[in-house]
XYZ file of N, CA and C in Angstrom:
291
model
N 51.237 -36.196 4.864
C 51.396 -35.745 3.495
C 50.018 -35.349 2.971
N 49.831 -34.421 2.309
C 48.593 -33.881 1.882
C 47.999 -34.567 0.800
N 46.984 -34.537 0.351
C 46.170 -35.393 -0.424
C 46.660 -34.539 -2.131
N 47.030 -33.951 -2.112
C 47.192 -32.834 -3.171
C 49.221 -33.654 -3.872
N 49.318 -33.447 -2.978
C 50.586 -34.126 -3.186
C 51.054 -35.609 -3.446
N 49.980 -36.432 -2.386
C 49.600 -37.521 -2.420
C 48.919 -37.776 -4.126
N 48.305 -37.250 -4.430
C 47.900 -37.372 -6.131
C 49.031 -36.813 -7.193
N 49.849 -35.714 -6.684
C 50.728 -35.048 -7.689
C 52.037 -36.457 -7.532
N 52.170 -37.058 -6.845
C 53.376 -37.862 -7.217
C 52.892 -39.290 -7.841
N 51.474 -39.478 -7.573
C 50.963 -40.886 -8.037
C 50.856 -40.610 -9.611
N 50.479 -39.074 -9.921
C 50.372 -38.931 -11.583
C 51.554 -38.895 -12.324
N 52.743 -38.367 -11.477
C 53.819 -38.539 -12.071
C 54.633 -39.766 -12.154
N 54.371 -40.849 -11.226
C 54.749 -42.754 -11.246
C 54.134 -42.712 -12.048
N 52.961 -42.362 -12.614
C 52.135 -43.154 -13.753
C 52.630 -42.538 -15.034
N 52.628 -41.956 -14.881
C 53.349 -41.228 -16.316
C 54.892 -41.624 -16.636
N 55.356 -42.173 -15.485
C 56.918 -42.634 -15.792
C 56.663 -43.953 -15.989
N 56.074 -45.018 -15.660
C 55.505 -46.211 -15.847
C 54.871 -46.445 -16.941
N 54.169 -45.752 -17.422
C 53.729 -45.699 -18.984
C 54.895 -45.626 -19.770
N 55.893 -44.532 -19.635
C 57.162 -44.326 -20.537
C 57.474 -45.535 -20.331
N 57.943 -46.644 -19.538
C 58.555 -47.632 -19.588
C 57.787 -48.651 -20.135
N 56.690 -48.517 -19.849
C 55.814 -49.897 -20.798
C 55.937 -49.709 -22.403
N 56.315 -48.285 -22.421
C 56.351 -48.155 -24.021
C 57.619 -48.243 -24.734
N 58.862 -49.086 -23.886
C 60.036 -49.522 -24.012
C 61.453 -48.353 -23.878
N 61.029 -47.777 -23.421
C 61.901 -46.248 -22.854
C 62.465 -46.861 -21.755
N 64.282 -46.076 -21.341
C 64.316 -46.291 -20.435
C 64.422 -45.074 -19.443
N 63.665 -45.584 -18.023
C 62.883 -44.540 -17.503
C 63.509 -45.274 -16.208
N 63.991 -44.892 -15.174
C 64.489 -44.873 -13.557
C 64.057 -43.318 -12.969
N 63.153 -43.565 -11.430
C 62.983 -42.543 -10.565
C 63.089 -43.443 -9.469
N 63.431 -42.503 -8.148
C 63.353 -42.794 -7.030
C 62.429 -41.932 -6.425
N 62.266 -42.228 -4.901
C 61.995 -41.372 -3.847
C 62.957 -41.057 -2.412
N 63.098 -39.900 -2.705
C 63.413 -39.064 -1.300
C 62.476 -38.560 -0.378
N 63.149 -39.002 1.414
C 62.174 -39.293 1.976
C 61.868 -37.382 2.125
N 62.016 -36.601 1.730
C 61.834 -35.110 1.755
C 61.879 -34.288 0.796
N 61.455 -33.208 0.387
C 61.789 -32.155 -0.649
C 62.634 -31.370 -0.234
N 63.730 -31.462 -1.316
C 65.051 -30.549 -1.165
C 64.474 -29.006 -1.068
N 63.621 -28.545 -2.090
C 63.553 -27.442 -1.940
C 63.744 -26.974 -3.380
N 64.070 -27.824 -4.358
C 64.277 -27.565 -5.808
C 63.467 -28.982 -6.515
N 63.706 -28.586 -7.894
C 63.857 -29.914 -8.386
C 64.879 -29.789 -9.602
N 65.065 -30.824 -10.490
C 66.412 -30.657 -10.852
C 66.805 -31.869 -12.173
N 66.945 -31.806 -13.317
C 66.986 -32.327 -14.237
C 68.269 -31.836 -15.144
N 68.683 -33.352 -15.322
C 69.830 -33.386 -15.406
C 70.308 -33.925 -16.960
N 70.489 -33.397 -18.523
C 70.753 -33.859 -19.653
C 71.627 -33.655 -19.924
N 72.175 -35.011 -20.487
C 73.624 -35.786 -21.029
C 74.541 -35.222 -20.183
N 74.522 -35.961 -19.228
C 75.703 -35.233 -18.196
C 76.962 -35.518 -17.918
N 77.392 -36.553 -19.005
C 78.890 -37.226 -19.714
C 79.068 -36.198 -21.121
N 77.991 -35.826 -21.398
C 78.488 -34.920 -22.629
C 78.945 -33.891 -23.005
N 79.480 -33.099 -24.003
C 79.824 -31.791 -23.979
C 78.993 -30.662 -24.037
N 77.399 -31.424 -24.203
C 76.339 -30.817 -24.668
C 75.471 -30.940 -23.248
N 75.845 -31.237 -22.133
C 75.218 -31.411 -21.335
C 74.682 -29.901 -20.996
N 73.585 -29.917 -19.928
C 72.620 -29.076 -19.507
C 71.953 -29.788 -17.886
N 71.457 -28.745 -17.097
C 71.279 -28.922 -15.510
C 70.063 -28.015 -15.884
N 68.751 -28.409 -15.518
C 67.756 -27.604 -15.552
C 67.142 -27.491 -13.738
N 67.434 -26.428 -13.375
C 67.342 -26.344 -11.934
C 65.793 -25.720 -11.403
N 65.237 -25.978 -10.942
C 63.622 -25.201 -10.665
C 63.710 -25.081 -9.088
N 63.522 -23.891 -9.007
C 63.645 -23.109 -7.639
C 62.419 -23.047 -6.858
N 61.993 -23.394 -5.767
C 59.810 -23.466 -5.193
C 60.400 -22.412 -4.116
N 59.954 -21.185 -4.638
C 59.424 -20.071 -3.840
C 58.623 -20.514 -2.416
N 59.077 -19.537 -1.413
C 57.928 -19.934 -0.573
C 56.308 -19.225 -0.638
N 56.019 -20.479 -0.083
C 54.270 -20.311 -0.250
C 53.761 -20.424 -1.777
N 54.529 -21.032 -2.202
C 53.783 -20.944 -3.788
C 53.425 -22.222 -3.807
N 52.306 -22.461 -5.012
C 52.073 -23.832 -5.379
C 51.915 -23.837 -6.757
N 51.704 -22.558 -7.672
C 51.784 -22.861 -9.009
C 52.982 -23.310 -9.665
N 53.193 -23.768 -10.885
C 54.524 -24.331 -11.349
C 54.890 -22.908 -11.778
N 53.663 -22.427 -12.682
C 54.321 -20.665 -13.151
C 54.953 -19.760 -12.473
N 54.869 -20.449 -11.293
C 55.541 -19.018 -9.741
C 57.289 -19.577 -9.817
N 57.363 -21.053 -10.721
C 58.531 -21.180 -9.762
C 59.787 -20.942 -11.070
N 60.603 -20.085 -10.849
C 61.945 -19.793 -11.754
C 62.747 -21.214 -11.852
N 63.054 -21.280 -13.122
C 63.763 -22.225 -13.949
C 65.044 -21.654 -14.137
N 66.858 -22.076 -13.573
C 67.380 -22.183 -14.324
C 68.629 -23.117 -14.975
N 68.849 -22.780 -16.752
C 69.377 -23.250 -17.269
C 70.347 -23.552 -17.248
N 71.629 -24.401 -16.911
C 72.721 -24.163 -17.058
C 74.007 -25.324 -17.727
N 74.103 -24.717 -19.056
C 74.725 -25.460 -20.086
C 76.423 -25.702 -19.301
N 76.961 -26.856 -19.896
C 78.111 -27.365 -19.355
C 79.424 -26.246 -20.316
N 78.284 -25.898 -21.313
C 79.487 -24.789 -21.935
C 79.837 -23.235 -21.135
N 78.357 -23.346 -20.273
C 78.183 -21.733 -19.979
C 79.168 -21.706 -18.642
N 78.932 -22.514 -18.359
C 79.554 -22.793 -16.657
C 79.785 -23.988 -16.004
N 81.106 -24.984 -16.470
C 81.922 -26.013 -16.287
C 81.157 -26.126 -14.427
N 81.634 -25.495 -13.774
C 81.755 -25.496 -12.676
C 80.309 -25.508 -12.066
N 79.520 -25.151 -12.572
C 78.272 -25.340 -11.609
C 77.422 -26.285 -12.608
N 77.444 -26.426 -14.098
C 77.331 -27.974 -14.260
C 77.475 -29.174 -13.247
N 78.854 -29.065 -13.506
C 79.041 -30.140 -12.331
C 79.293 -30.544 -10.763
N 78.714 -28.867 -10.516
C 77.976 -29.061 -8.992
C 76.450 -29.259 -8.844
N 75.713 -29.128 -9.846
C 74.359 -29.711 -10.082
C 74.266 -31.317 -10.314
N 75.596 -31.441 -11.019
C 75.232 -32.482 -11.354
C 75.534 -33.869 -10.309
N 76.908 -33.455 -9.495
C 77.189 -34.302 -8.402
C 75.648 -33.961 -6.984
N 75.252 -33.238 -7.308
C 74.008 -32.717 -6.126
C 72.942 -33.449 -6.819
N 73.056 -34.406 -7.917
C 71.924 -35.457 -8.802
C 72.376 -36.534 -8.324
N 73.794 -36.430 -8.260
C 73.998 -38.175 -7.761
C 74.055 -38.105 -6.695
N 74.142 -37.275 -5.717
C 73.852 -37.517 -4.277
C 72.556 -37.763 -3.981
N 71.692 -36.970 -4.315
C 70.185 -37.427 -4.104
C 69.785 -38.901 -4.456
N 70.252 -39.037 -5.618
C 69.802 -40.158 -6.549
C 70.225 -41.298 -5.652
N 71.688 -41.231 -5.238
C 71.928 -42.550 -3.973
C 71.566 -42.687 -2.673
N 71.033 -41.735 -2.539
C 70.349 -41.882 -1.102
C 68.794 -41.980 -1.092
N 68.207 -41.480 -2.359
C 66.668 -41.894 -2.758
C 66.512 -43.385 -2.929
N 64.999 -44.022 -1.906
C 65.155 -45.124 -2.114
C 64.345 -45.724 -3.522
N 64.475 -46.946 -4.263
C 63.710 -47.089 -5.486
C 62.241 -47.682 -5.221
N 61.377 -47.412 -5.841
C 60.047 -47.561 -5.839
C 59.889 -48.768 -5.319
């Protein structure tokens, strides 16, 4: 694992570890690989829910290179909640810190 990466995930534990010391509740895991996306998932019992999907181009490393998209549970029932079952699959097979 590269040293670059090796620092990009230690800043992001720390930054989720802070949220929790400051009484938030905050759960991440690790997967032993990168899917190839990343993927954030709001109110996903709700009617207001949203799947924020981020796509990593190859060969890129800026965040600005990599396309974001949105997809509201109003806009599209159906791939809502194929994002969103593709959250809980990861999520149960990621092991916890």
């Amino acid at each position: 694992m590269s040293a670059m990466l090796v620092d990009d995930i230690q800043r992001s534990v720390t930054i989720l570890e802070n949220l929790k010391a400051r009484g938030l509740d905050v759960d991440y895991r690790f997967m032993p690989y990168s899917p190839g996306f990343s993927l954030t998932i709001v109110d996903p019992d709700g009617r207001d829910g949203r799947a924020i999907v981020e796509m990593i181009g190859f060969n890129r490393e800026s965040i600005n290179d990599r396309m974001h998209v949105e997809i509201r549970r109003e806009q599209s029932n159906y791939w809502f909640e194929y994002w969103t079952q593709q959250f809980t699959q990861m999520w149960n097979m990621a092991r916890e810190p």
